[in-house]
Amino acid sequence: MTELIRNLRVIQDDIRTTLGGKKESLTADDLNHLLMWSSDQQLNRRSTQSPTQPAKRFSSPSICKYPTLEEDLSSSKERPESNPIIGVQRSLSAFLKAQDLYLSKMAAASTASRPRASKSESFVDNKRKEDIRSANINAGRAVADAVRTSLGPKGMDKMISTASGEVIITNDGATILNKMDVLQPAAKMMVELSKSQDSAAGDGTTTVVVLAGALLRVCQSLLASGIHPTVISDALHKSCAKSVDILTAMAVPVELTDRDSLVKSASTSLNSKVVSQYSTLLAPLAVDAVLSVIDPEKPEIVDLRDIKIVKKLGGTVDDTHTVNGLVFDKKVSHAAGGPTRMENAKIAVIQFQISPPKTDIEQSIVVSDYTQMDRILKEERNYILGMIKKIKATGCNVLLIQKSILRDAVTDLSLHYLAKAKIMVIKDVERDEIEFVTKTLNCLPIANIEHFRAEKLGHADLVEEASLGDGKILKITGIKDMGRTTSVLVRGSNQLVLDEAERSLHDALCVVRCLVSKRFLIAGGGAPEIELSRQLGAWAKVLHGMEGFCVKSFAEALEVIPYTLAENAGLNPIAIVTELRNKHAQGEINSGINVRKGQITNILEENVVQPLLVSTSAITLATECVRMILKIDDIVTVR
């Protein structure tokens, strides 16, 4: 465009020079003829561009004195350079060509600047995709912000009030999100993310959601920069794999014989709970419970269903203890005066009812006189008495009866005969407890009276009903050939404390289980996240293109954990995170935030440790969830 304007100025100077030399020779009539000639030249060019229409020429001498440049040159007897009219015609001809070129350039520039729909955009509403993706990201970030203040030992607690009037006080991320009434699909994914972390590691349920929220925030910035979601997703996947490798290199191996390390790890999990002041009691209890159920043939597998937690209102959390045997929050059925204490017990777990048989719903018995009624009652008594004789014949003196949903598991008449036979009865044992009870007693459940045999019984030194606070519990101790199970009796002054103590103990059990499955410890206090951020940032510098930019954003998102820990502890998060970066840049990879002292210390020396599986699981699950949300571009509602 600059060259075109320069050419026009040269043409203008040529015309001025031509006219300036012989100004008197160019009259008004000559100017009119030149204008007509320029119009003729424009029409000629247009007609040349349109081959379907003949060119219109002004050939009449009365209309145009100078029809064409060639005619004027042939009629002129002097040289073209000496004729001012011919010079002006040449200049005007060049000017018109330049003008056409200028107009075509302007039209092309205007067309290029006009927004044009690409081939892919012609069939897809990109605005809708962006709105859907933005709505999902915002919903996920909102869920993360809701639990962010609960992270760390100094995190806040949440009071949850349900529609039924139930009140829950907790800072456990999985419990908070599980009780939230979430409707948005992406927000539900964050709730499921917390459940997945709870299932995989048992701890870090708040961390995984906060981390996912930070990743969603940086992804939103990357999308606004014009980076395609697939490129971001692939970069997140590579960053996650690199992070797991870095964490594994930082981890410290631990043996199951090192009980102190296991207790330290469980204590770290309990320090952020409502019952953190009881961590010195609950942490060793959790370690002993897990170690007692490990099968030597499969030492890496721990089934927490083999540890039964029984809650009993009354006392304080300090009264919590393990029971080497079985404990039930039930009373012995002694309405007919049956025994409440049995030594050298022979225990049967039955899944049938000790009561008269019932007819089908569509059938009925018609009684015409009282003698028939007496006969029916006599038959029922004989039926029950026959069952009890078979039970007594095997030497059984304790019955655990499964709860029935169709009819009473045992009637008053049955209890009367059982009391006479000196058989202790514990009824309404829950269906989901039967497997644990039979495994503990090393016996088999009996589904029918015809299968009642002595070899299916369990044996224990003592079965007794004990008073505990305002209520009573049932204890079975001294079990012969006891299975690899254990029971924990949890106490609490009120129901809120009791429920939170159970949740905290479950998390501690899960932490020890993680160490059994993957026997590595890693520092806490935000140390692994800062080290990951530093190493990933250095790795991003050697990558090319958008991939390196995305990896750098992933590294920055990891700093949300130490930032939030410092913020919830009332410290200056910017100063703390900056100091942490400097410490790790100097090679102090175990430097972390000591929230109790309010400063940066060697977090391993402070015994703030956690299982490697908790950290790797949190990063892996958070990355997978964010990648899923990132690649959703529409929400389809179906019936």
PDB file of C-alpha atoms in Angstrom, residues 230-324:
ATOM      1  CA  THR A 230      -6.912 -31.808  23.531  1.00  0.00           C
ATOM      2  CA  VAL A 231      -3.460 -30.216  23.704  1.00  0.00           C
ATOM      3  CA  ILE A 232      -4.069 -29.218  27.330  1.00  0.00           C
ATOM      4  CA  SER A 233      -5.370 -32.698  28.188  1.00  0.00           C
ATOM      5  CA  ASP A 234      -2.316 -34.442  26.736  1.00  0.00           C
ATOM      6  CA  ALA A 235       0.023 -32.078  28.587  1.00  0.00           C
ATOM      7  CA  LEU A 236      -1.801 -32.745  31.878  1.00  0.00           C
ATOM      8  CA  HIS A 237      -1.433 -36.489  31.346  1.00  0.00           C
ATOM      9  CA  LYS A 238       2.326 -36.201  30.798  1.00  0.00           C
ATOM     10  CA  SER A 239       2.688 -33.859  33.783  1.00  0.00           C
ATOM     11  CA  CYS A 240       0.810 -36.317  36.002  1.00  0.00           C
ATOM     12  CA  ALA A 241       3.049 -39.224  34.985  1.00  0.00           C
ATOM     13  CA  LYS A 242       6.142 -37.099  35.591  1.00  0.00           C
ATOM     14  CA  SER A 243       4.795 -36.058  39.013  1.00  0.00           C
ATOM     15  CA  VAL A 244       4.330 -39.673  40.103  1.00  0.00           C
ATOM     16  CA  ASP A 245       7.943 -40.425  39.147  1.00  0.00           C
ATOM     17  CA  ILE A 246       9.204 -37.413  41.120  1.00  0.00           C
ATOM     18  CA  LEU A 247       7.163 -38.347  44.207  1.00  0.00           C
ATOM     19  CA  THR A 248       8.414 -41.926  44.078  1.00  0.00           C
ATOM     20  CA  ALA A 249      12.005 -40.661  43.979  1.00  0.00           C
ATOM     21  CA  MET A 250      11.328 -38.466  47.041  1.00  0.00           C
ATOM     22  CA  ALA A 251       9.707 -41.252  49.090  1.00  0.00           C
ATOM     23  CA  VAL A 252      11.334 -42.999  52.035  1.00  0.00           C
ATOM     24  CA  PRO A 253      10.848 -46.789  52.373  1.00  0.00           C
ATOM     25  CA  VAL A 254       9.269 -48.098  55.577  1.00  0.00           C
ATOM     26  CA  GLU A 255       8.908 -51.574  57.082  1.00  0.00           C
ATOM     27  CA  LEU A 256       5.879 -52.908  58.927  1.00  0.00           C
ATOM     28  CA  THR A 257       8.135 -53.720  61.862  1.00  0.00           C
ATOM     29  CA  ASP A 258       8.847 -49.986  62.229  1.00  0.00           C
ATOM     30  CA  ARG A 259       5.803 -49.291  64.379  1.00  0.00           C
ATOM     31  CA  ASP A 260       6.870 -45.724  65.200  1.00  0.00           C
ATOM     32  CA  SER A 261       6.798 -44.670  61.540  1.00  0.00           C
ATOM     33  CA  LEU A 262       3.337 -46.166  61.132  1.00  0.00           C
ATOM     34  CA  VAL A 263       2.086 -44.310  64.206  1.00  0.00           C
ATOM     35  CA  LYS A 264       3.561 -41.008  62.934  1.00  0.00           C
ATOM     36  CA  SER A 265       1.775 -41.413  59.624  1.00  0.00           C
ATOM     37  CA  ALA A 266      -1.556 -42.155  61.320  1.00  0.00           C
ATOM     38  CA  SER A 267      -1.060 -39.170  63.656  1.00  0.00           C
ATOM     39  CA  THR A 268      -0.563 -36.831  60.679  1.00  0.00           C
ATOM     40  CA  SER A 269      -3.932 -37.925  59.315  1.00  0.00           C
ATOM     41  CA  LEU A 270      -5.628 -37.350  62.676  1.00  0.00           C
ATOM     42  CA  ASN A 271      -4.074 -33.916  63.264  1.00  0.00           C
ATOM     43  CA  SER A 272      -6.564 -32.244  60.916  1.00  0.00           C
ATOM     44  CA  LYS A 273      -9.633 -33.825  62.538  1.00  0.00           C
ATOM     45  CA  VAL A 274     -12.032 -32.543  65.165  1.00  0.00           C
ATOM     46  CA  VAL A 275     -10.688 -35.187  67.557  1.00  0.00           C
ATOM     47  CA  SER A 276      -7.042 -34.291  66.871  1.00  0.00           C
ATOM     48  CA  GLN A 277      -6.340 -33.962  70.608  1.00  0.00           C
ATOM     49  CA  TYR A 278      -6.859 -37.724  70.905  1.00  0.00           C
ATOM     50  CA  SER A 279      -4.388 -38.606  68.134  1.00  0.00           C
ATOM     51  CA  THR A 280      -1.900 -40.068  70.633  1.00  0.00           C
ATOM     52  CA  LEU A 281      -4.556 -42.656  71.550  1.00  0.00           C
ATOM     53  CA  LEU A 282      -6.241 -43.311  68.205  1.00  0.00           C
ATOM     54  CA  ALA A 283      -3.075 -43.551  66.069  1.00  0.00           C
ATOM     55  CA  PRO A 284      -1.491 -46.515  67.947  1.00  0.00           C
ATOM     56  CA  LEU A 285      -4.920 -48.132  68.169  1.00  0.00           C
ATOM     57  CA  ALA A 286      -5.335 -47.916  64.378  1.00  0.00           C
ATOM     58  CA  VAL A 287      -1.854 -49.342  63.757  1.00  0.00           C
ATOM     59  CA  ASP A 288      -2.424 -52.293  66.102  1.00  0.00           C
ATOM     60  CA  ALA A 289      -5.836 -53.007  64.585  1.00  0.00           C
ATOM     61  CA  VAL A 290      -4.494 -53.129  61.019  1.00  0.00           C
ATOM     62  CA  LEU A 291      -1.425 -55.195  61.893  1.00  0.00           C
ATOM     63  CA  SER A 292      -3.610 -57.736  63.697  1.00  0.00           C
ATOM     64  CA  VAL A 293      -5.688 -58.521  60.593  1.00  0.00           C
ATOM     65  CA  ILE A 294      -2.804 -58.911  58.101  1.00  0.00           C
ATOM     66  CA  ASP A 295      -2.663 -62.373  56.584  1.00  0.00           C
ATOM     67  CA  PRO A 296       0.962 -63.611  56.440  1.00  0.00           C
ATOM     68  CA  GLU A 297       0.209 -65.384  53.150  1.00  0.00           C
ATOM     69  CA  LYS A 298      -1.023 -62.116  51.599  1.00  0.00           C
ATOM     70  CA  PRO A 299       0.842 -59.403  53.521  1.00  0.00           C
ATOM     71  CA  GLU A 300       0.036 -56.637  51.030  1.00  0.00           C
ATOM     72  CA  ILE A 301      -3.751 -57.011  51.253  1.00  0.00           C
ATOM     73  CA  VAL A 302      -5.739 -55.506  54.124  1.00  0.00           C
ATOM     74  CA  ASP A 303      -9.530 -55.768  54.189  1.00  0.00           C
ATOM     75  CA  LEU A 304     -10.905 -53.104  56.515  1.00  0.00           C
ATOM     76  CA  ARG A 305     -14.145 -55.071  56.739  1.00  0.00           C
ATOM     77  CA  ASP A 306     -12.213 -57.309  59.145  1.00  0.00           C
ATOM     78  CA  ILE A 307     -12.097 -54.385  61.594  1.00  0.00           C
ATOM     79  CA  LYS A 308     -15.455 -53.692  63.195  1.00  0.00           C
ATOM     80  CA  ILE A 309     -16.062 -50.285  64.779  1.00  0.00           C
ATOM     81  CA  VAL A 310     -18.791 -50.313  67.418  1.00  0.00           C
ATOM     82  CA  LYS A 311     -20.049 -46.960  68.712  1.00  0.00           C
ATOM     83  CA  LYS A 312     -21.415 -46.621  72.220  1.00  0.00           C
ATOM     84  CA  LEU A 313     -22.650 -43.313  73.570  1.00  0.00           C
ATOM     85  CA  GLY A 314     -21.163 -42.248  76.889  1.00  0.00           C
ATOM     86  CA  GLY A 315     -17.748 -41.500  78.337  1.00  0.00           C
ATOM     87  CA  THR A 316     -15.110 -39.701  76.274  1.00  0.00           C
ATOM     88  CA  VAL A 317     -12.962 -40.561  73.278  1.00  0.00           C
ATOM     89  CA  ASP A 318     -10.207 -41.487  75.761  1.00  0.00           C
ATOM     90  CA  ASP A 319     -12.287 -44.550  76.674  1.00  0.00           C
ATOM     91  CA  THR A 320     -11.954 -45.969  73.152  1.00  0.00           C
ATOM     92  CA  HIS A 321     -10.218 -49.348  73.099  1.00  0.00           C
ATOM     93  CA  THR A 322      -9.851 -52.545  71.101  1.00  0.00           C
ATOM     94  CA  VAL A 323     -11.565 -55.780  72.071  1.00  0.00           C
ATOM     95  CA  ASN A 324      -9.815 -59.072  71.415  1.00  0.00           C
TER      96      ASN A 324
END
